[in-house]
Coordinates of C-alpha atoms in Angstrom, one line a residue:
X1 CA 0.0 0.0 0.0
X2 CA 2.9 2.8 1.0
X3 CA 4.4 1.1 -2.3
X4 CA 1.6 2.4 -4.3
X5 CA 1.0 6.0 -2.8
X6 CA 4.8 6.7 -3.0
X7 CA 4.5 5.7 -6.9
X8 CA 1.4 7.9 -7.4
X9 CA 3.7 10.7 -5.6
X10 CA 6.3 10.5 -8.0
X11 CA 9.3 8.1 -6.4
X12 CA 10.4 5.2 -7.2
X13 CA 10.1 3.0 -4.1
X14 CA 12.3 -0.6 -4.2
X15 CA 11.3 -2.9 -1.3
X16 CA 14.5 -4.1 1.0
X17 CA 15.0 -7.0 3.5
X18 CA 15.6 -5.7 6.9
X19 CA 19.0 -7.8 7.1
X20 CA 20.5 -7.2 3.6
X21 CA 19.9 -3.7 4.7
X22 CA 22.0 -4.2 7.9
X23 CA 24.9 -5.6 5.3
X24 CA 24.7 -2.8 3.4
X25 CA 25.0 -0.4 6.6
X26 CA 27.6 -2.4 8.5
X27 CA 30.1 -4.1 5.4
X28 CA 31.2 -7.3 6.6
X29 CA 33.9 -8.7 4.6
X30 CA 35.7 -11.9 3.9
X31 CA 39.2 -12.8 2.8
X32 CA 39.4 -14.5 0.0
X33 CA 43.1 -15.4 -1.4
X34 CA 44.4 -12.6 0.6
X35 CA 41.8 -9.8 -1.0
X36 CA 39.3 -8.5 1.0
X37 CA 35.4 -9.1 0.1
X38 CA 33.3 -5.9 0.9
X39 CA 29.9 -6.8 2.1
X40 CA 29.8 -10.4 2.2
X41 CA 28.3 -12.0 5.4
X42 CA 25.2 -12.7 7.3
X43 CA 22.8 -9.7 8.7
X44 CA 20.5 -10.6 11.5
X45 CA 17.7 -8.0 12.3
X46 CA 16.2 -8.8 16.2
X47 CA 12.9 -6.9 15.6
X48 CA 9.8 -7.2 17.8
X49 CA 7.9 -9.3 15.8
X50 CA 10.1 -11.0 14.0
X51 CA 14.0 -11.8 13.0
X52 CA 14.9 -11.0 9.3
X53 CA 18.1 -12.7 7.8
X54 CA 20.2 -12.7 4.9
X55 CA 23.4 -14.4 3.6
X56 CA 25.7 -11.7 1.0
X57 CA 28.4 -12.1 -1.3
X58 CA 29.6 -9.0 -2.7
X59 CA 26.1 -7.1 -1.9
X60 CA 24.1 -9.8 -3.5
X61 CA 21.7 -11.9 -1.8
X62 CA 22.2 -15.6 -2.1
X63 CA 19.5 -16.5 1.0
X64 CA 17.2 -14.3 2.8
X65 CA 14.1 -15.2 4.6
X66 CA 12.1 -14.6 8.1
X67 CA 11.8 -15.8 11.2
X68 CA 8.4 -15.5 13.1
X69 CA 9.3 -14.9 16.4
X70 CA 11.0 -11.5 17.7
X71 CA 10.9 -9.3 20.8
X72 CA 7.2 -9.6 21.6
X73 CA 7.2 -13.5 21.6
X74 CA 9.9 -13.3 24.4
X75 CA 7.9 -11.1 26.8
X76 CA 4.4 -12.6 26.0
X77 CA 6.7 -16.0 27.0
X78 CA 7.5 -14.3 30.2
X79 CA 4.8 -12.5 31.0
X80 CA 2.9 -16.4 30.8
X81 CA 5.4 -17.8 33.0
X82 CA 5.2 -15.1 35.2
X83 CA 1.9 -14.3 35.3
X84 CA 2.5 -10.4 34.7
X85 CA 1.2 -7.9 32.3
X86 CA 3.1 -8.0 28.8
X87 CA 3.8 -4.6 29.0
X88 CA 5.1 -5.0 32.2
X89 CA 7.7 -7.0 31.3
X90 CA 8.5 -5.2 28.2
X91 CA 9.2 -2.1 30.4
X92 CA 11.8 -4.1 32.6
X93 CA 13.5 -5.6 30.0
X94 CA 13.8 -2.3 28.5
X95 CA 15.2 -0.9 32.1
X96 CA 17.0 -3.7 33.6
X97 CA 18.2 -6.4 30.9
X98 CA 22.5 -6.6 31.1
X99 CA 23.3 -10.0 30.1
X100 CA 26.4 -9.7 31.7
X101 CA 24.8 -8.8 35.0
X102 CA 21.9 -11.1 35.8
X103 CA 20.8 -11.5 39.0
X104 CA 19.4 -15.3 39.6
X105 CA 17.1 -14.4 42.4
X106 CA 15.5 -11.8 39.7
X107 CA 12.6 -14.4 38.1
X108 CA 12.1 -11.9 35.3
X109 CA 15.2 -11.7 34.1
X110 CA 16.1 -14.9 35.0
X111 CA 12.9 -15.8 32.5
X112 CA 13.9 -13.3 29.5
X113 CA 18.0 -14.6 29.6
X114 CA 16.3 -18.0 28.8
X115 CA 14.0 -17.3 26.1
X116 CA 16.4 -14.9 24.5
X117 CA 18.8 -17.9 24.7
X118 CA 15.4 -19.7 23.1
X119 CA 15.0 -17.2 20.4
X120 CA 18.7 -17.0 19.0
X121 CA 18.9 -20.8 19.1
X122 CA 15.6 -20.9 17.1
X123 CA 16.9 -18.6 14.7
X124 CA 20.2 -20.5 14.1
X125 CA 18.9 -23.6 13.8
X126 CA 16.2 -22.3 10.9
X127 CA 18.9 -20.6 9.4
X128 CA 21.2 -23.3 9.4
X129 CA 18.4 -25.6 7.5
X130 CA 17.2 -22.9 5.3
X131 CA 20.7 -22.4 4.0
X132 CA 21.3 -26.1 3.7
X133 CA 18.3 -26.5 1.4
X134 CA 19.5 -23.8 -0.8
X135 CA 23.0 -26.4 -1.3
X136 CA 25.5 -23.2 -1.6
X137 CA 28.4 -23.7 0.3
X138 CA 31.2 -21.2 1.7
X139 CA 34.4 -21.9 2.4
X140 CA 35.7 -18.8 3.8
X141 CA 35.0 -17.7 7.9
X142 CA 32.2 -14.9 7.7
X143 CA 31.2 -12.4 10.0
X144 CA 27.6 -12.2 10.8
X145 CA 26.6 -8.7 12.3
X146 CA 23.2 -8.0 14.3
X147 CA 20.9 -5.3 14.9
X148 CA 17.7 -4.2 15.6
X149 CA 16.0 -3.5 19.2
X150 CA 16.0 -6.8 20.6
X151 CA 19.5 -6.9 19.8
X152 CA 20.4 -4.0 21.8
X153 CA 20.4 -5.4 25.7
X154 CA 24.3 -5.2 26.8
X155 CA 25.6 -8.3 26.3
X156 CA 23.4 -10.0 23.6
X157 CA 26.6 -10.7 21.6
X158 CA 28.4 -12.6 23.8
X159 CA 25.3 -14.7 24.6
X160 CA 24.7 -15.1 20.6
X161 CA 28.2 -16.3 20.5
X162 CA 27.6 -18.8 23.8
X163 CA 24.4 -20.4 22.0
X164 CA 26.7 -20.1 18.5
X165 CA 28.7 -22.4 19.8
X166 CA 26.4 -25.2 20.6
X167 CA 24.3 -25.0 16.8
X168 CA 26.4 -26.5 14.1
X169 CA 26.4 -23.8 11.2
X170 CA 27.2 -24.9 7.8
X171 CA 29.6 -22.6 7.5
X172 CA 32.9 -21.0 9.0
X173 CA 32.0 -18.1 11.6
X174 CA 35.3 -15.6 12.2
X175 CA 33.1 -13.7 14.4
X176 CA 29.7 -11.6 15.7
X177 CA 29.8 -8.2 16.0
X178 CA 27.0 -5.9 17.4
X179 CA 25.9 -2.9 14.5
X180 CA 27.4 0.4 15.6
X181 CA 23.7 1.5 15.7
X182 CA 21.4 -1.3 16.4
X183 CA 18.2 0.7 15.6
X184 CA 19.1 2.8 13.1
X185 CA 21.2 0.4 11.2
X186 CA 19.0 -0.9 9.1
X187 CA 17.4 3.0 8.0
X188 CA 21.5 3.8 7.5
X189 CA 22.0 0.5 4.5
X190 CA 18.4 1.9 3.1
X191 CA 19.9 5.2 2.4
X192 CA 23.2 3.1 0.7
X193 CA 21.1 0.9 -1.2
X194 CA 19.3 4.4 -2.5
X195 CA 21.9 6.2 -3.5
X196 CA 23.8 3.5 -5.1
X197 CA 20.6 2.8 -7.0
X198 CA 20.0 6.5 -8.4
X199 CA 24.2 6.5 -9.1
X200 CA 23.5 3.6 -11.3
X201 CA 20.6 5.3 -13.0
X202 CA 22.9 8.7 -13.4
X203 CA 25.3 6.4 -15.2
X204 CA 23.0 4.9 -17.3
X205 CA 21.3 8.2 -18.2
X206 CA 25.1 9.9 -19.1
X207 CA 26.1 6.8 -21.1
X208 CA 23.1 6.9 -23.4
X209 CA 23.2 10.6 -23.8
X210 CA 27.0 10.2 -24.7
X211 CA 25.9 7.5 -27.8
X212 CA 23.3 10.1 -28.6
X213 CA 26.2 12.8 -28.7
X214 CA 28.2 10.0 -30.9
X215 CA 25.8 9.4 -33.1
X216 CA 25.5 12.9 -34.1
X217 CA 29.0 13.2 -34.4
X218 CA 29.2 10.7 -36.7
X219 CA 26.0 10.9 -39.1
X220 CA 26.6 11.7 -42.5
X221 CA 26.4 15.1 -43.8

């Protein structure tokens, strides 16, 4: 719908995954034969509702695909165990959550810590079969970066790394790092992917008025 009412504006909207918009903010590279790769890698967006993922090799896609759980399905997890109000929980996480400072006598956070351990395992594991179905293959160690909201509690990379460690990927992983702007990272690669996208169409507009101008040139008098 915002598609169509942008069109009838005058712009020419192009739809973007959330995650091939966090490669195109955050670069990860690989080393191939000693050269680096610039965006090649895996983007993870944690969003509320859901997680959005997408494997890169030199900016283009090669697997991308959702997951449906996010944010919300960890505190309406908690607030079920706990017996609490969703949005109560939702305002503690947002207040309290340090994954490296959890207090075990704290039941709430005690409950998120294991369903954010839920979630990331979750997502690994579908991404780990969704990529196996697609039969590509990489033989070089990537980088896989994160974002998004629910990925902004201190410490969620290191406990993405601890559950890493027990899901066999089907790939080499030289690292996780955390975008340098979790929420706005994925707004930052739209505005790349833009103006890359209208520098390709000023290219292609100079290049055909240069065979125009050639053509001239070399018509008969």
């Amino acid at each position: 719908v915002i598609e169509r009412f942008l069109r009838k504006l005058g712009y020419d909207p192009r739809i973007i995954n959330e995650a091939v918009a966090v490669i195109y903010s955050e670069n990860p590279t690989v080393e191939v034969r000693g050269q680096e790769v610039p965006f090649t890698g895996v983007g993870m967006s944690f969003g509320a509702g859901m997680v959005n993922l997408c494997v890169a090799w030199r900016a283009k896609k090669l697997l991308e695909f959702s997951c449906g759980r996010g944010g919300d399905w960890i505190d309406e997890q908690v607030a079920k165990v706990r017996n609490l109000p969703i949005s109560k929980v939702t305002a503690y996480k947002e207040r309290h959550l340090d994954f490296d400072n959890i207090d075990p006598s704290d039941q709430i956070l005690v409950a998120l810590e294991i369903y954010y351990e839920d979630l990331i395992r979750y997502t690994l594991e579908h991404f780990r079969n969704q990529f196996k179905a697609t039969k590509a293959t990489i033989d070089e160690p990537v980088e896989i970066v994160v974002a998004g909201g629910t990925a902004s509690p201190p410490g969620f990379v290191r406990k993405f790394e601890e559950v890493l460690q027990r899901v066999e990927m089907p790939f080499p992983v030289k690292g996780v790092r955390l975008a340098k702007d979790p929420l706005k990272a994925v707004a930052s690669g739209a505005l790349v992917a833009a103006i890359t996208e209208e520098r390709k169409k000023l290219r292609k507009k100079e290049q055909k008025q240069e065979v125009v101008k050639v053509h001239h040139r070399t018509k008969p008098q």
